PDB file of C-alpha atoms in Angstrom:
ATOM      1  CA  MET A   1      13.290  32.290  -7.892  1.00 33.00           C
ATOM      2  CA  SER A   2      16.122  33.704  -9.852  1.00 34.00           C
ATOM      3  CA  PRO A   3      16.492  32.659 -13.521  1.00 40.00           C
ATOM      4  CA  ASP A   4      19.695  30.832 -12.647  1.00 43.00           C
ATOM      5  CA  ALA A   5      18.135  28.861  -9.834  1.00 43.00           C
ATOM      6  CA  ALA A   6      17.405  25.201 -10.651  1.00 45.00           C
ATOM      7  CA  PRO A   7      13.644  24.375 -10.350  1.00 61.00           C
ATOM      8  CA  GLY A   8      12.546  21.853  -7.795  1.00 82.00           C
ATOM      9  CA  ARG A   9      12.536  18.165  -8.574  1.00 84.00           C
ATOM     10  CA  PRO A  10       9.686  16.815 -10.492  1.00 88.00           C
ATOM     11  CA  ARG A  11       7.075  15.099  -8.195  1.00 89.00           C
ATOM     12  CA  PRO A  12       4.502  12.433  -8.579  1.00 91.00           C
ATOM     13  CA  VAL A  13       0.904  13.473  -8.481  1.00 91.00           C
ATOM     14  CA  LEU A  14      -0.168  12.517  -4.934  1.00 93.00           C
ATOM     15  CA  GLU A  15      -3.784  11.453  -5.411  1.00 95.00           C
ATOM     16  CA  GLY A  16      -5.723   8.229  -5.396  1.00 96.00           C
ATOM     17  CA  PHE A  17      -3.699   4.973  -5.233  1.00 96.00           C
ATOM     18  CA  THR A  18      -0.439   6.862  -5.809  1.00 95.00           C
ATOM     19  CA  ALA A  19      -1.024   8.981  -2.672  1.00 96.00           C
ATOM     20  CA  ASP A  20      -1.785   5.667  -0.763  1.00 97.00           C
ATOM     21  CA  PHE A  21       1.527   4.221  -1.952  1.00 97.00           C
ATOM     22  CA  TYR A  22       3.539   7.210  -0.878  1.00 97.00           C
ATOM     23  CA  GLU A  23       1.780   7.402   2.443  1.00 97.00           C
ATOM     24  CA  HIS A  24       3.213   3.977   3.213  1.00 98.00           C
ATOM     25  CA  CYS A  25       6.650   5.045   2.079  1.00 98.00           C
ATOM     26  CA  ALA A  26       6.404   8.032   4.434  1.00 97.00           C
ATOM     27  CA  ARG A  27       6.128   5.482   7.265  1.00 97.00           C
ATOM     28  CA  GLN A  28       9.066   3.624   5.757  1.00 97.00           C
ATOM     29  CA  ASP A  29       6.776   0.732   4.917  1.00 98.00           C
ATOM     30  CA  LEU A  30       7.093  -0.517   1.371  1.00 98.00           C
ATOM     31  CA  ARG A  31       3.699  -2.001   0.321  1.00 98.00           C
ATOM     32  CA  PHE A  32       2.215  -3.052  -2.967  1.00 98.00           C
ATOM     33  CA  GLN A  33      -1.242  -4.014  -4.037  1.00 98.00           C
ATOM     34  CA  ARG A  34      -1.987  -7.747  -3.923  1.00 98.00           C
ATOM     35  CA  CYS A  35      -4.992  -9.271  -5.553  1.00 98.00           C
ATOM     36  CA  SER A  36      -7.345 -10.880  -2.915  1.00 98.00           C
ATOM     37  CA  THR A  37      -8.706 -13.277  -5.558  1.00 98.00           C
ATOM     38  CA  CYS A  38      -5.650 -14.788  -7.270  1.00 98.00           C
ATOM     39  CA  GLY A  39      -2.813 -13.434  -5.031  1.00 98.00           C
ATOM     40  CA  ALA A  40      -1.001 -11.539  -7.819  1.00 98.00           C
ATOM     41  CA  TRP A  41       1.188  -8.602  -6.767  1.00 98.00           C
ATOM     42  CA  ARG A  42       1.068  -5.448  -8.827  1.00 96.00           C
ATOM     43  CA  HIS A  43       2.716  -2.028  -9.258  1.00 96.00           C
ATOM     44  CA  PRO A  44       2.075   0.687 -10.247  1.00 95.00           C
ATOM     45  CA  PRO A  45      -1.298   0.490  -8.174  1.00 96.00           C
ATOM     46  CA  ARG A  46      -4.496   0.215 -10.150  1.00 96.00           C
ATOM     47  CA  VAL A  47      -8.055  -0.856  -9.791  1.00 96.00           C
ATOM     48  CA  LEU A  48      -8.134  -4.168 -11.688  1.00 97.00           C
ATOM     49  CA  CYS A  49      -5.886  -7.199 -11.398  1.00 97.00           C
ATOM     50  CA  ALA A  50      -4.092  -7.764 -14.750  1.00 96.00           C
ATOM     51  CA  VAL A  51      -4.123 -11.566 -14.114  1.00 97.00           C
ATOM     52  CA  CYS A  52      -7.713 -12.253 -13.210  1.00 98.00           C
ATOM     53  CA  GLY A  53      -9.612  -8.985 -13.495  1.00 98.00           C
ATOM     54  CA  SER A  54     -10.670  -8.855  -9.909  1.00 98.00           C
ATOM     55  CA  THR A  55     -11.377  -5.496  -8.177  1.00 97.00           C
ATOM     56  CA  ARG A  56     -10.624  -7.064  -4.740  1.00 98.00           C
ATOM     57  CA  TRP A  57      -7.164  -6.238  -3.421  1.00 98.00           C
ATOM     58  CA  SER A  58      -5.231  -5.037  -0.310  1.00 98.00           C
ATOM     59  CA  TRP A  59      -2.058  -3.240   0.420  1.00 98.00           C
ATOM     60  CA  GLU A  60       0.468  -5.948   1.519  1.00 98.00           C
ATOM     61  CA  PRO A  61       3.952  -5.440   2.966  1.00 98.00           C
ATOM     62  CA  SER A  62       7.049  -6.142   0.936  1.00 98.00           C
ATOM     63  CA  SER A  63      10.229  -7.559   2.238  1.00 98.00           C
ATOM     64  CA  GLY A  64      11.955  -4.525   0.795  1.00 98.00           C
ATOM     65  CA  ARG A  65      14.549  -6.843  -0.676  1.00 98.00           C
ATOM     66  CA  GLY A  66      15.210  -7.872  -4.266  1.00 98.00           C
ATOM     67  CA  GLN A  67      17.705  -7.720  -7.084  1.00 98.00           C
ATOM     68  CA  VAL A  68      18.627  -5.451  -9.915  1.00 98.00           C
ATOM     69  CA  PHE A  69      16.733  -6.549 -13.077  1.00 98.00           C
ATOM     70  CA  THR A  70      18.109  -3.803 -15.258  1.00 98.00           C
ATOM     71  CA  TRP A  71      19.521  -0.240 -15.120  1.00 98.00           C
ATOM     72  CA  THR A  72      20.674   2.775 -16.928  1.00 97.00           C
ATOM     73  CA  VAL A  73      23.231   5.314 -15.861  1.00 97.00           C
ATOM     74  CA  VAL A  74      22.249   8.956 -16.489  1.00 96.00           C
ATOM     75  CA  HIS A  75      25.135  11.159 -17.503  1.00 96.00           C
ATOM     76  CA  GLN A  76      23.077  14.058 -18.973  1.00 96.00           C
ATOM     77  CA  PRO A  77      20.232  15.143 -16.771  1.00 91.00           C
ATOM     78  CA  MET A  78      16.868  15.589 -18.385  1.00 89.00           C
ATOM     79  CA  HIS A  79      15.807  18.110 -15.785  1.00 92.00           C
ATOM     80  CA  PRO A  80      17.983  20.888 -14.294  1.00 92.00           C
ATOM     81  CA  ALA A  81      17.181  19.784 -10.694  1.00 91.00           C
ATOM     82  CA  PHE A  82      19.192  16.535 -11.295  1.00 92.00           C
ATOM     83  CA  ALA A  83      22.261  18.215 -12.771  1.00 93.00           C
ATOM     84  CA  SER A  84      24.290  18.073  -9.541  1.00 92.00           C
ATOM     85  CA  LEU A  85      23.518  14.233  -9.196  1.00 91.00           C
ATOM     86  CA  VAL A  86      25.048  12.944 -12.446  1.00 94.00           C
ATOM     87  CA  PRO A  87      26.090  10.313 -13.072  1.00 95.00           C
ATOM     88  CA  TYR A  88      23.373   8.465 -11.231  1.00 94.00           C
ATOM     89  CA  ALA A  89      21.757   5.093 -11.698  1.00 96.00           C
ATOM     90  CA  VAL A  90      18.061   4.518 -12.472  1.00 96.00           C
ATOM     91  CA  VAL A  91      17.338   0.825 -11.558  1.00 98.00           C
ATOM     92  CA  VAL A  92      14.586  -1.599 -12.148  1.00 98.00           C
ATOM     93  CA  VAL A  93      14.450  -3.800  -9.001  1.00 98.00           C
ATOM     94  CA  GLU A  94      12.635  -7.024  -8.937  1.00 98.00           C
ATOM     95  CA  THR A  95      11.495  -7.539  -5.303  1.00 98.00           C
ATOM     96  CA  THR A  96      11.324 -10.928  -3.737  1.00 97.00           C
ATOM     97  CA  GLU A  97       7.502 -10.715  -4.282  1.00 97.00           C
ATOM     98  CA  GLY A  98       8.008 -10.426  -8.037  1.00 97.00           C
ATOM     99  CA  VAL A  99       7.074  -6.735  -8.248  1.00 97.00           C
ATOM    100  CA  ARG A 100       9.284  -4.723 -10.486  1.00 98.00           C
ATOM    101  CA  VAL A 101       9.928  -1.119  -9.296  1.00 97.00           C
ATOM    102  CA  VAL A 102      11.759   1.713 -11.011  1.00 97.00           C
ATOM    103  CA  SER A 103      13.854   3.606  -8.579  1.00 97.00           C
ATOM    104  CA  ASN A 104      17.300   4.994  -7.908  1.00 96.00           C
ATOM    105  CA  LEU A 105      20.353   3.316  -6.603  1.00 97.00           C
ATOM    106  CA  CYS A 106      21.640   4.960  -3.393  1.00 96.00           C
ATOM    107  CA  ASP A 107      24.560   4.612  -1.042  1.00 95.00           C
ATOM    108  CA  ALA A 108      26.814   3.301  -3.906  1.00 95.00           C
ATOM    109  CA  GLY A 109      28.036   4.512  -7.347  1.00 94.00           C
ATOM    110  CA  PRO A 110      26.879   3.081 -10.677  1.00 95.00           C
ATOM    111  CA  GLU A 111      30.127   1.126 -10.989  1.00 96.00           C
ATOM    112  CA  VAL A 112      28.817  -1.524  -8.485  1.00 96.00           C
ATOM    113  CA  LEU A 113      25.882  -2.405 -10.767  1.00 97.00           C
ATOM    114  CA  ARG A 114      25.494  -5.844 -12.201  1.00 97.00           C
ATOM    115  CA  LEU A 115      22.523  -8.077 -13.047  1.00 97.00           C
ATOM    116  CA  GLY A 116      21.127  -9.742  -9.944  1.00 97.00           C
ATOM    117  CA  LEU A 117      22.900  -7.403  -7.567  1.00 98.00           C
ATOM    118  CA  PRO A 118      21.077  -7.889  -4.120  1.00 98.00           C
ATOM    119  CA  VAL A 119      19.394  -4.707  -2.903  1.00 98.00           C
ATOM    120  CA  GLU A 120      17.149  -3.449  -0.066  1.00 98.00           C
ATOM    121  CA  VAL A 121      14.900  -0.510   0.121  1.00 98.00           C
ATOM    122  CA  ALA A 122      16.075   2.765   1.660  1.00 98.00           C
ATOM    123  CA  TYR A 123      14.017   5.877   1.902  1.00 98.00           C
ATOM    124  CA  GLU A 124      14.735   9.585   1.005  1.00 95.00           C
ATOM    125  CA  ARG A 125      12.392  12.020   2.606  1.00 95.00           C
ATOM    126  CA  LEU A 126      12.093  15.082   0.237  1.00 91.00           C
ATOM    127  CA  ASP A 127       9.688  17.038   2.445  1.00 89.00           C
ATOM    128  CA  GLU A 128       6.712  16.667   4.697  1.00 89.00           C
ATOM    129  CA  GLU A 129       4.575  15.232   1.844  1.00 90.00           C
ATOM    130  CA  LEU A 130       6.942  12.994  -0.065  1.00 95.00           C
ATOM    131  CA  THR A 131       9.205  10.169   0.768  1.00 97.00           C
ATOM    132  CA  LEU A 132      10.798   8.185  -2.051  1.00 96.00           C
ATOM    133  CA  PRO A 133      11.741   4.449  -1.942  1.00 98.00           C
ATOM    134  CA  MET A 134      15.236   4.013  -3.302  1.00 97.00           C
ATOM    135  CA  PHE A 135      17.419   0.868  -3.216  1.00 98.00           C
ATOM    136  CA  ARG A 136      20.969   0.251  -1.964  1.00 98.00           C
ATOM    137  CA  PRO A 137      23.200  -2.816  -2.316  1.00 98.00           C
ATOM    138  CA  THR A 138      22.692  -5.119   0.607  1.00 96.00           C
ATOM    139  CA  THR A 139      25.399  -5.459   3.224  1.00 80.00           C
ATOM    140  CA  GLY A 140      26.721  -8.774   4.538  1.00 60.00           C
TER     141      GLY A 140
END
């Protein structure tokens, strides 16, 4: 790579529960862990339920719908790989299941953002190994 070339995008470490989460995303199937004891949803994935401490859980499908809980608009990239994307919105989406997910807004500019904006999941396939869940404003 030449010194002027932008490095690749930073990537999550694909191991353990994180790998499981992204394997579902690769199939365009948004799933989160749900406690089998108390029913609490959780993300990021982890071993113990924060509500009841149970180690029993399963991957359950999400509706893929939610609303914008909060956001920030990035004007100065913190990594060279994102320089061509500015300005872009990083959103926290609260899904209908109550899970909050940090992601990006896609298919719309930051100017459409407002609290409670209805959104739905969309997927960006970066390569054979990684598909990212993103969110776009719902239509209709």
